[in-house]
Short mmCIF file of C-alpha atoms in Angstrom, two decimals:
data_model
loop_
_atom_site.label_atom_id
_atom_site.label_comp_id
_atom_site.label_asym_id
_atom_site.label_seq_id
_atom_site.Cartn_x
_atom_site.Cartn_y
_atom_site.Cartn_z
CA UNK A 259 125.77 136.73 66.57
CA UNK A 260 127.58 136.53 69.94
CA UNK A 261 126.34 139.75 70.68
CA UNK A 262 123.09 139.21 69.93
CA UNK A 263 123.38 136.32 72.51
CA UNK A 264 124.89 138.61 74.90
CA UNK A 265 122.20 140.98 74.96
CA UNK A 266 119.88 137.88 75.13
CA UNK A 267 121.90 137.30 78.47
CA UNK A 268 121.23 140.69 79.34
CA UNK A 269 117.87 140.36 79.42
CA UNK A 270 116.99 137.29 80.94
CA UNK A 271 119.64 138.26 83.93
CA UNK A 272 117.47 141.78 84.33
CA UNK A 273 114.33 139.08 84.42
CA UNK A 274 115.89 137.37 86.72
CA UNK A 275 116.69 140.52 89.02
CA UNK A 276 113.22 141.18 88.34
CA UNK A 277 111.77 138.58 89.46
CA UNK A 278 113.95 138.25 92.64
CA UNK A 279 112.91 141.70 93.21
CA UNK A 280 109.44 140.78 93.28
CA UNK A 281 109.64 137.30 94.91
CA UNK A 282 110.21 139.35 98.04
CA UNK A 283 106.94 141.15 97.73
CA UNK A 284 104.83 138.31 97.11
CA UNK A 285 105.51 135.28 96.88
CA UNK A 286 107.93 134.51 99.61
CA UNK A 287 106.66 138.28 101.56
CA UNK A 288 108.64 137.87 104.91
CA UNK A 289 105.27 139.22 107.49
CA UNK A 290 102.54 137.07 105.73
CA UNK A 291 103.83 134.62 104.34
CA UNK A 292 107.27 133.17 106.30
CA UNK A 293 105.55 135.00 109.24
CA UNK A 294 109.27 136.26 110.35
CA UNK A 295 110.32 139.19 112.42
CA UNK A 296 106.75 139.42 114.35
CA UNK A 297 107.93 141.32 117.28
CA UNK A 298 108.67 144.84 115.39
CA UNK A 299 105.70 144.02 112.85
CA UNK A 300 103.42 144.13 115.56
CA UNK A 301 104.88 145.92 118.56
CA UNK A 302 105.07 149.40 116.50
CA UNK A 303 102.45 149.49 113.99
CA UNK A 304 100.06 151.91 115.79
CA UNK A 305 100.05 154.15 113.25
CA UNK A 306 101.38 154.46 109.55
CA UNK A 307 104.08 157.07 110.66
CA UNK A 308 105.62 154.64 113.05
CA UNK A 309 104.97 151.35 110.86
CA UNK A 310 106.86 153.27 108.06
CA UNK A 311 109.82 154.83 109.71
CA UNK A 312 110.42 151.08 111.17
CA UNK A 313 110.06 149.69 108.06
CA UNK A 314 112.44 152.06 106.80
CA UNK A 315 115.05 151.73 109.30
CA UNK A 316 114.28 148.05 108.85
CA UNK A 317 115.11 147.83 104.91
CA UNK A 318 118.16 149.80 105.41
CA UNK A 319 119.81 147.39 107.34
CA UNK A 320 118.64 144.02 105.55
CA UNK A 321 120.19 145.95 102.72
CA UNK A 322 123.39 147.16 103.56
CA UNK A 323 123.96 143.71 105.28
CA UNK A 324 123.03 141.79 102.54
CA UNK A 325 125.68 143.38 100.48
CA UNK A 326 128.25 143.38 102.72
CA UNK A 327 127.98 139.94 103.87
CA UNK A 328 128.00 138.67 100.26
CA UNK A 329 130.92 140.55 99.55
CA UNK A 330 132.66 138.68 102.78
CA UNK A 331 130.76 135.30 101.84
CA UNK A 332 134.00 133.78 100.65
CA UNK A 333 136.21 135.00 103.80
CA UNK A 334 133.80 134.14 106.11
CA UNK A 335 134.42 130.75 107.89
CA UNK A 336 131.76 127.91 107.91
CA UNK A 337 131.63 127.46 111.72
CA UNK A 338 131.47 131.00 113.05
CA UNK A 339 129.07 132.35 110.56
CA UNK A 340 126.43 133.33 112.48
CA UNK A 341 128.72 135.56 115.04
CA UNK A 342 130.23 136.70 112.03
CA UNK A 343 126.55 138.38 110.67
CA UNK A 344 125.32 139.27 113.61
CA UNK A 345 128.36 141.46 113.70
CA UNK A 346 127.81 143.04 110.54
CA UNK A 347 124.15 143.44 111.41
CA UNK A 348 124.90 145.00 114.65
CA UNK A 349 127.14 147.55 113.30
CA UNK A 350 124.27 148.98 110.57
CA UNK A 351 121.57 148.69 113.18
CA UNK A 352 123.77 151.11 115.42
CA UNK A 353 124.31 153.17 112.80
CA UNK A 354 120.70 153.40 111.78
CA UNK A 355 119.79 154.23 115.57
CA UNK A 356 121.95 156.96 115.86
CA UNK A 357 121.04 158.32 112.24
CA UNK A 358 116.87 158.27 113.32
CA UNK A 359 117.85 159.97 116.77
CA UNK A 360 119.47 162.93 115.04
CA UNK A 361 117.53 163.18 112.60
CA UNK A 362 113.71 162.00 113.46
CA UNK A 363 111.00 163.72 115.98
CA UNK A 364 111.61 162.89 119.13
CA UNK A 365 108.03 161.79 119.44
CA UNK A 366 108.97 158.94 117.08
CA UNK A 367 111.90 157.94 118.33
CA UNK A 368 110.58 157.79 121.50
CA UNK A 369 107.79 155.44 120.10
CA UNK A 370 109.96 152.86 118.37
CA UNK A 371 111.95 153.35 121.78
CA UNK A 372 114.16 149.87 121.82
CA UNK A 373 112.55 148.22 118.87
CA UNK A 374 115.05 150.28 116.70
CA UNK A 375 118.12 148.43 118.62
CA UNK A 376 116.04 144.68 118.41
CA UNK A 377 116.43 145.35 114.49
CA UNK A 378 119.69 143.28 115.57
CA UNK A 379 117.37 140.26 116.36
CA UNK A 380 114.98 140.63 113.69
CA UNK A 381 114.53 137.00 111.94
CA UNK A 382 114.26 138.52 108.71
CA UNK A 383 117.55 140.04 108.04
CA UNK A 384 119.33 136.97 109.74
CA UNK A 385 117.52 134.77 107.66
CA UNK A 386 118.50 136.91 104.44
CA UNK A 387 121.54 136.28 105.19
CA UNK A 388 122.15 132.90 106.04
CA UNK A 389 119.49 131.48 103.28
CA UNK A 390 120.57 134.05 100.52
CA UNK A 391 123.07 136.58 100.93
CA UNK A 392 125.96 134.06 101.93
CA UNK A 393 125.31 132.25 98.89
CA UNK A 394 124.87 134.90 95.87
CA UNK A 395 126.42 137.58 94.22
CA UNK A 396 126.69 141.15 95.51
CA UNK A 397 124.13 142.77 92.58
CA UNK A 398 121.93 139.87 93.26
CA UNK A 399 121.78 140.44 97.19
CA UNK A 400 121.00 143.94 96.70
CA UNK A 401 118.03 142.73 94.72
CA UNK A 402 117.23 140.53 97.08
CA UNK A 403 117.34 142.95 100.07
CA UNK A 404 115.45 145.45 98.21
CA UNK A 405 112.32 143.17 97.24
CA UNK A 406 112.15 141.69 100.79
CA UNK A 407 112.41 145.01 102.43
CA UNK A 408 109.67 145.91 100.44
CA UNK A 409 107.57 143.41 101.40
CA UNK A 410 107.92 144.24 104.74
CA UNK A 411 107.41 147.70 104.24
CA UNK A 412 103.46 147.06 102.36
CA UNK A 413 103.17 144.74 105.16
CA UNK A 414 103.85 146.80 108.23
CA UNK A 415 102.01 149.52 106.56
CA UNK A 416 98.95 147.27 105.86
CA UNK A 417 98.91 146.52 109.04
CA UNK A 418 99.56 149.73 110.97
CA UNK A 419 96.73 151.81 108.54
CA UNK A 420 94.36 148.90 109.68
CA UNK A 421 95.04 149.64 113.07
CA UNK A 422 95.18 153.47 112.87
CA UNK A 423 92.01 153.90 111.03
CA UNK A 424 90.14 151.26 113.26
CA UNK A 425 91.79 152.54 116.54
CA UNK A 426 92.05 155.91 116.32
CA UNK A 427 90.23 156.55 113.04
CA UNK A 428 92.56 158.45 111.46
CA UNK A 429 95.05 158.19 108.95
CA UNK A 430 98.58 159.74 108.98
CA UNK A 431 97.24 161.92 111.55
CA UNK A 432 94.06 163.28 109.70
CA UNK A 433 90.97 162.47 110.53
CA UNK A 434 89.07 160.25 108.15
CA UNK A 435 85.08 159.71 109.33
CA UNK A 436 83.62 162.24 111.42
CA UNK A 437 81.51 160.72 114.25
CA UNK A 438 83.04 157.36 114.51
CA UNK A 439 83.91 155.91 117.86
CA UNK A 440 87.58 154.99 117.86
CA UNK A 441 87.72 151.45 119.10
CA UNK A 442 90.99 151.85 121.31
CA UNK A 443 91.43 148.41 121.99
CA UNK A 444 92.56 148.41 118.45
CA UNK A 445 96.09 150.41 119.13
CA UNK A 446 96.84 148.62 122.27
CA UNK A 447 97.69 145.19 122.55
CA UNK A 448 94.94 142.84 122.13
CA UNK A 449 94.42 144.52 118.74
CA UNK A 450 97.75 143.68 117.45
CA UNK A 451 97.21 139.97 117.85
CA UNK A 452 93.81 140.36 116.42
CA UNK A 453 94.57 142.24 113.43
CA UNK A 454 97.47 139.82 112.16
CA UNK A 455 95.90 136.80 113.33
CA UNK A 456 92.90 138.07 110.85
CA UNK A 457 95.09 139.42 107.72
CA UNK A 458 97.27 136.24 107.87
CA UNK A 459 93.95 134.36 107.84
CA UNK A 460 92.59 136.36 105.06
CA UNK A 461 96.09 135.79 103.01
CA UNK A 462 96.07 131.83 103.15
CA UNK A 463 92.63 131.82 101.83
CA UNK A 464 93.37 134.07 98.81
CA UNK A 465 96.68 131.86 98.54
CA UNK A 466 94.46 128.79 98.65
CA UNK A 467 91.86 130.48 96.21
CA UNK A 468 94.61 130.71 93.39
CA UNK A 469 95.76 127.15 93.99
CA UNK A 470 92.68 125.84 93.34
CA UNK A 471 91.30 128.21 90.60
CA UNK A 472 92.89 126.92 87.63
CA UNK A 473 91.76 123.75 88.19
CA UNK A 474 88.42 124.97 88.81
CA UNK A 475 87.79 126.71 85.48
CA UNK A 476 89.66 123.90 83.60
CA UNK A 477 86.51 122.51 81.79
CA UNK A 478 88.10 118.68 80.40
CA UNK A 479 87.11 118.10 77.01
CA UNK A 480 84.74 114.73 76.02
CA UNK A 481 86.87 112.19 74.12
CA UNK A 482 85.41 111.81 70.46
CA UNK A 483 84.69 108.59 69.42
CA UNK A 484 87.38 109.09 66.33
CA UNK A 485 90.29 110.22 69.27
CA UNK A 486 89.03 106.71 70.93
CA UNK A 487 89.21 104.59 67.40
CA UNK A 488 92.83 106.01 67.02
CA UNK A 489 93.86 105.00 70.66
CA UNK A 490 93.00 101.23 70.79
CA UNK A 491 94.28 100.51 67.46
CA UNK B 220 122.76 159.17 138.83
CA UNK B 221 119.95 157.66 140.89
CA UNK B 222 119.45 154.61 141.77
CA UNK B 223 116.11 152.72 143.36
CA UNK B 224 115.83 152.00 146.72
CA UNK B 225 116.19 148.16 147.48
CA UNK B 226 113.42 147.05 149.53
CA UNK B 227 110.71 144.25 149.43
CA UNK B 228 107.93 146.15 147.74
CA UNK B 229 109.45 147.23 144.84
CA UNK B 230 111.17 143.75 143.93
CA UNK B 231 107.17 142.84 144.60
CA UNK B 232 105.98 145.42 142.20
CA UNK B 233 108.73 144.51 140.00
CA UNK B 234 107.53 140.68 139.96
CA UNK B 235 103.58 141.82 139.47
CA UNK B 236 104.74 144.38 137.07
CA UNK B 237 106.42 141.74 134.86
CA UNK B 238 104.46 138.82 134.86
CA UNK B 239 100.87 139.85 134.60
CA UNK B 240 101.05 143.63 134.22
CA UNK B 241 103.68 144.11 131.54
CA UNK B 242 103.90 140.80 130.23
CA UNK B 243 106.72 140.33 127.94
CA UNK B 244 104.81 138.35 125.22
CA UNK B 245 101.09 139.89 125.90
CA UNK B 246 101.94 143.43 126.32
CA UNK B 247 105.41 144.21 125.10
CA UNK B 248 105.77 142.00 121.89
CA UNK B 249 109.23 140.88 122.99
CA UNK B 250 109.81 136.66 122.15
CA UNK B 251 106.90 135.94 119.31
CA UNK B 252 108.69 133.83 117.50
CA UNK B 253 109.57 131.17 120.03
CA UNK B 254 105.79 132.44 121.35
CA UNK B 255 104.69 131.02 118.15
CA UNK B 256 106.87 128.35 116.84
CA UNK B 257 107.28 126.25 119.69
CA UNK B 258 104.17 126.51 121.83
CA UNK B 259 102.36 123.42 119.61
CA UNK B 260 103.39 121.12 122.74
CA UNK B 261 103.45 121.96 126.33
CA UNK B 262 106.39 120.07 126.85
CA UNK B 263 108.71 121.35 124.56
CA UNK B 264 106.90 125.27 125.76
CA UNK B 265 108.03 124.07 129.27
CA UNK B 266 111.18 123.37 128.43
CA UNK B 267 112.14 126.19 125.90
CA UNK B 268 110.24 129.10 128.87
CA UNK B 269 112.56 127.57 131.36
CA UNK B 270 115.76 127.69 129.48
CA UNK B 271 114.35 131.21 128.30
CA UNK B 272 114.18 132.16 131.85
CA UNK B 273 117.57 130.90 132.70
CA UNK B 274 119.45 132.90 130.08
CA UNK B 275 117.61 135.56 130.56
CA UNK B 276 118.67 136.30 134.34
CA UNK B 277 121.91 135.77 133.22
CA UNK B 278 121.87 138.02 130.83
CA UNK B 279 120.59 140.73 132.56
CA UNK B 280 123.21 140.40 135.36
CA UNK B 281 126.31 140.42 132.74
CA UNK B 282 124.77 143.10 130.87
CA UNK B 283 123.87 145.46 133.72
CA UNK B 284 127.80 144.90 134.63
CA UNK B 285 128.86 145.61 131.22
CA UNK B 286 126.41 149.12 131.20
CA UNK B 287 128.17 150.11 134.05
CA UNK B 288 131.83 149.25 134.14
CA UNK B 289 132.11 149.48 130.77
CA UNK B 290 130.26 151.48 128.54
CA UNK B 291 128.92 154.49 130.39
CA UNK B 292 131.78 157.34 131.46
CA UNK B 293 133.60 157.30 133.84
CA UNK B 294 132.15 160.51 135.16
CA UNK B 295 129.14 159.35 135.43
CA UNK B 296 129.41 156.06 137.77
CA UNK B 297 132.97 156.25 138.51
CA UNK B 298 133.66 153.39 138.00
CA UNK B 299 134.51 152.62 133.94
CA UNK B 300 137.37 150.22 133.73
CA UNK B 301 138.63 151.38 130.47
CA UNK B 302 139.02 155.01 131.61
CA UNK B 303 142.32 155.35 131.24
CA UNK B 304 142.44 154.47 127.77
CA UNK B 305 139.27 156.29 126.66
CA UNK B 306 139.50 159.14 129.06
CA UNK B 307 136.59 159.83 131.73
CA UNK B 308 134.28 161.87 129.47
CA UNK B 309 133.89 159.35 126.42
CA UNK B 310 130.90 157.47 126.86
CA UNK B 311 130.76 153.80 125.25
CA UNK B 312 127.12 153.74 125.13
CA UNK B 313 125.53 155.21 121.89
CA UNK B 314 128.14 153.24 119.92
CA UNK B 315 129.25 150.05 121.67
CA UNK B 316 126.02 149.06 123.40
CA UNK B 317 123.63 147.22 120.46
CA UNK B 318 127.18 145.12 119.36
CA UNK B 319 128.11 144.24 122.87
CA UNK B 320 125.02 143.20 124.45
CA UNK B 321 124.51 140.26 121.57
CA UNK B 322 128.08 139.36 121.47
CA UNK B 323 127.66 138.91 125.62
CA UNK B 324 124.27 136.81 124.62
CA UNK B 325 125.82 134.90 121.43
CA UNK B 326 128.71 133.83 124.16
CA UNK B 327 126.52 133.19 127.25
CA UNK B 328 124.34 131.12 125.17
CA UNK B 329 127.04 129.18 123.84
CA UNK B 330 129.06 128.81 127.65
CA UNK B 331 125.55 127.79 129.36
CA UNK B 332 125.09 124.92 126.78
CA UNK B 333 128.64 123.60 127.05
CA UNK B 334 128.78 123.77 130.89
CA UNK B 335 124.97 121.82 130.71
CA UNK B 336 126.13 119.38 128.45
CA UNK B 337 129.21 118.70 130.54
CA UNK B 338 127.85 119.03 134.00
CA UNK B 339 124.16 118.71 134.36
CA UNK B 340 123.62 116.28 131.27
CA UNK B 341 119.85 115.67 132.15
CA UNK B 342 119.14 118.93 132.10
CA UNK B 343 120.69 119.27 128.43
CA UNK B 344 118.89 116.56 126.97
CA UNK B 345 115.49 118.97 127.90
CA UNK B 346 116.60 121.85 127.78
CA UNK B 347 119.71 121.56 124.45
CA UNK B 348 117.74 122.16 121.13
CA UNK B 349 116.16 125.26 122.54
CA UNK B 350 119.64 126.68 123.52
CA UNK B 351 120.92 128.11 120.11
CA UNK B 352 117.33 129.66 119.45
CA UNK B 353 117.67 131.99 122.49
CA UNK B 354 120.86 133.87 120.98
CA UNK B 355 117.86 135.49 117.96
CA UNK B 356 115.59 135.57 121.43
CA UNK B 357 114.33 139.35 121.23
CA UNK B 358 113.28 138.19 124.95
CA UNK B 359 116.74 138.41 125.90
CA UNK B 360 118.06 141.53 124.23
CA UNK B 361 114.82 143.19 125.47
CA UNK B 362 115.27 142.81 129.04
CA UNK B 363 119.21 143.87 128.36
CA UNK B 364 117.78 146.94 127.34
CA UNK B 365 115.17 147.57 129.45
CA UNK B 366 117.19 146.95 132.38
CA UNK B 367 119.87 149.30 131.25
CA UNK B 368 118.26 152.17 129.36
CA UNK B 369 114.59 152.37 129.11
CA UNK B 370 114.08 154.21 132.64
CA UNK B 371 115.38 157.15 133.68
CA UNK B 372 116.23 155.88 136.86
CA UNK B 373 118.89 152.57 136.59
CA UNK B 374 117.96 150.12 138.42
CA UNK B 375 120.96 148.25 140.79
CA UNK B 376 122.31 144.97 140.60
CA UNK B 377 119.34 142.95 142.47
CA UNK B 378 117.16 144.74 140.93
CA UNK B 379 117.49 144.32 137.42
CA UNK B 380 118.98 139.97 137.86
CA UNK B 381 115.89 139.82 139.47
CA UNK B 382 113.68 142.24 136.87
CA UNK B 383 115.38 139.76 134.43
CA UNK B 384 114.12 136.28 136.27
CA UNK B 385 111.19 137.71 136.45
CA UNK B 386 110.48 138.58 132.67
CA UNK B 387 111.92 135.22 131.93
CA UNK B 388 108.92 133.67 134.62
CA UNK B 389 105.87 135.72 132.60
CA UNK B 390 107.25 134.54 129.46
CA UNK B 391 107.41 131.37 130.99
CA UNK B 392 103.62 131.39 131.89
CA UNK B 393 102.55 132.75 128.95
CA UNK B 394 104.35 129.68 126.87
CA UNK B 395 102.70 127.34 129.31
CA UNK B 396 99.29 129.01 129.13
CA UNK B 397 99.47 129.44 125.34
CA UNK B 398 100.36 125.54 124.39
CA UNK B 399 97.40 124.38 126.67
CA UNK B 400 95.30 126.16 124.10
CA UNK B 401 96.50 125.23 121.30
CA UNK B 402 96.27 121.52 122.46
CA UNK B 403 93.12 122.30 122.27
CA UNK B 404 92.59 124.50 118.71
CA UNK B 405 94.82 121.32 117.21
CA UNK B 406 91.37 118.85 118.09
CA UNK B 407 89.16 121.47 116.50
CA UNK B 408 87.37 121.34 112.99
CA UNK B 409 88.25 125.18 112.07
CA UNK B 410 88.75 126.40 108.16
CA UNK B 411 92.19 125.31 106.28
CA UNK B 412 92.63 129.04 106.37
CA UNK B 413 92.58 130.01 109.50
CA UNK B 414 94.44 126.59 111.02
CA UNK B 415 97.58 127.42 112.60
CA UNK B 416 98.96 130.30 113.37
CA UNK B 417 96.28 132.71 112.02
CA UNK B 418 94.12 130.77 115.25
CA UNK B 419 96.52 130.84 117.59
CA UNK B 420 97.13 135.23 117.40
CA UNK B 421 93.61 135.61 117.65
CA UNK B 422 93.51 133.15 121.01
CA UNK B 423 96.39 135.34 121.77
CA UNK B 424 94.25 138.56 121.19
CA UNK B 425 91.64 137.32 123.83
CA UNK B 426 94.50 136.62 126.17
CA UNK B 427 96.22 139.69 125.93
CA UNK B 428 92.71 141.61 126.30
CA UNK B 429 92.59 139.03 129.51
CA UNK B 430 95.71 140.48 130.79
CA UNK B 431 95.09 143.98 130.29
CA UNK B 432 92.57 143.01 133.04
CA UNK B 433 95.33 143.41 135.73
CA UNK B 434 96.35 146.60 134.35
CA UNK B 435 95.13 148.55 137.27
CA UNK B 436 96.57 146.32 140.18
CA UNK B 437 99.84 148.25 140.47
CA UNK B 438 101.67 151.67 138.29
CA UNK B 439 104.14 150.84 136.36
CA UNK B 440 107.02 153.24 137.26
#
């Protein structure tokens, strides 16, 4: 019996996980839909390589902050929290800079140039922390860091193939359509703007779509005259 | 180590170079989200470019100090503080320079709004809420950087305080510019979807691509 309940427990805690996981991705995804950490999403995206390899370096901090500052969330006075992450977040951003300049092409390192060290600045992880990881357990901040990193990561590539293949029409390098006419203005700054100011458009309508779909297919059924005898007496 | 020669024109090519050329918000991506989130009134984008600017030169100045008398070797400038605890071949730098530069922002942030509140209280009414959002500024910790490592050449002293007030004036412009328009796009009958912020980057697209317009006027070094 109080087994069976435990394994009950068991699973709706891995639902749970699950659905924190996902919550990231979706619902709450930190580019389209809190519209956080802007700078990075659009300053490097010119092509998928770079997108990724930010996204990357990106997830790997949120991460290994989020666990660490949930595993200090209890030493960690009130007053000075925010020092106190920024710390922590500092420290795994270095490390991550000095890992992708060993261990990268210098060609990319040289595009995500200072961007890499602005990780330390990046709204995203900051707001992990103060909204989430300060307040749950280790597993579940993991979780948590995992799903939104994710969703940053389909982001920034959605956005940095748009770019690529409309800028330079390619895609990780290969070329895609022969003939087209790249339209540079695409990879350089103007295009940025333009391309999230357009996909963030095109995501509040499809949000707004599924609000209002179930109520649009929701056919209400005629009262019978029997249902209306029953009422009034 | 070189340094630039001080002399009018650069510190004019510097000013051109950051404000229209290079524009912090248009063309580097540095300060979107208080580009975005506080450019719906062209007061409060007044007030938050100014205090933006005002960090910002300081930053640069206690930064470029740091750079040099602290974290780079001492056989390189001759002149590391620390070198006889660290020995005059250990560079700081690599290690040291992400943590320090926002712990010297997080601080600065934090003296400038004490010393306003206390001494210049009419300029802290204006200026106050905006304070604490400069410390997750990328604005800030941009210029730190690109004062102290993005060039080959490091810039001296004038140079990069006034590199620094400069970046903080286009970013200034830019807020002032930006919450003009979206006066404007606030008055408009657009779609639910694209109210907002989705309008606002694509009037920022079509300023950007009006910047790029003084691309030519001088080269960047």
């Amino acid at each position: 019996m109080s087994r069976c309940r435990a394994r009950g427990n068991a699973e709706r805690m891995r639902v749970d996980h699950f659905k924190e996981f996902t919550r990231g991705i979706l619902k709450e995804n930190p580019v389209f839909v809190l519209v956080l950490g802007l700078c990075p999403t659009l300053a490097v995206t010119v092509s998928l390589v770079n997108g990724f390899w930010m996204a990357v370096a990106t997830t790997s901090v949120l991460v290994c902050s989020n666990i660490i500052i949930s595993c200090l969330r209890r030493v960690i006075p009130q007053e000075i929290r925010i020092p106190c992450f920024i710390v922590v977040i500092a420290s795994f951003v270095t490390m991550a800079d000095l890992t992708m300049q060993a261990y990268l092409p210098e060609g990319i390192n040289r595009a995500l140039g200072i961007f890499i060290p602005l990780i330390v600045v990046n709204c995203v992880i900051l707001g992990r922390a103060e909204a989430y990881a300060a307040k749950h357990s280790v597993v579940r901040s993991l979780v948590d860091g995992l799903g939104t990193g994710l969703g940053f990561l389909l982001a920034l590539l959605l956005i940095s193939g748009v770019r690529e293949l409309t800028g330079s029409g390619t895609l990780l390098g290969l070329q895609i359509a022969r003939g087209y006419q790249p339209a540079y203005i695409m990879v350089m700054a103007p295009g940025a703007f333009l391309v999230m100011g357009l996909l963030l458009a095109f995501f509040n309508a499809l949000r707004a779509r599924r609000q209002v779909m179930p109520h649009a297919f929701e056919i209400e059924r005629p009262v019978t005259s029997t249902e209306l005898k029953k009422e009034s007496a | 180590m070189q340094e630039y020669t001080v002399d009018m024109g650069s510190f004019f090519a510097i000013l051109i170079s950051m404000v229209f050329v290079s524009n912090f918000v248009l063309a580097r991506f540095l300060g979107l989200c208080p580009f975005i989130g506080v450019t719906k009134r062209t007061d409060s984008a007044f007030g938050m470019g100014m205090a933006v600017t005002f960090v910002m030169t300081l930053a640069s100045a206690v930064t470029w100090l740091i750079h040099r008398y602290v974290l780079l070797a001492h056989s390189v400038t001759g002149a590391n503080i620390f070198v006889r605890f660290i020995g005059p071949e250990t560079s700081l730098e690599p290690v040291l320079r992400t943590i320090s530069y926002i712990l010297v922002i997080a601080t600065l942030v934090q003296l400038v709004e004490m010393f306003l509140k206390k001494s210049v209280p009419a300029l802290y009414q204006s200026l106050g809420i905006f304070l604490p959002l400069i410390t997750t500024n990328c604005a800030v910790l941009g210029v730190a950087l690109l004062n102290t490592t993005a060039t080959e050449e490091v810039l001296t002293f004038p140079a990069a305080v006034f590199q620094g007030f400069c970046a903080g004036l286009g970013f200034l412009v830019v807020m002032i510019l930006m919450s003009g328009i979206r006066e404007r796009l606030e008055v408009l009958d657009l779609p639910e979807a694209v109210k907002g912020i989705p309008i606002a980057l694509v009037a920022t697209a079509l300023m950007a691509l009006a910047f790029t317009g003084f691309g030519g006027l001088i080269t960047v070094p």
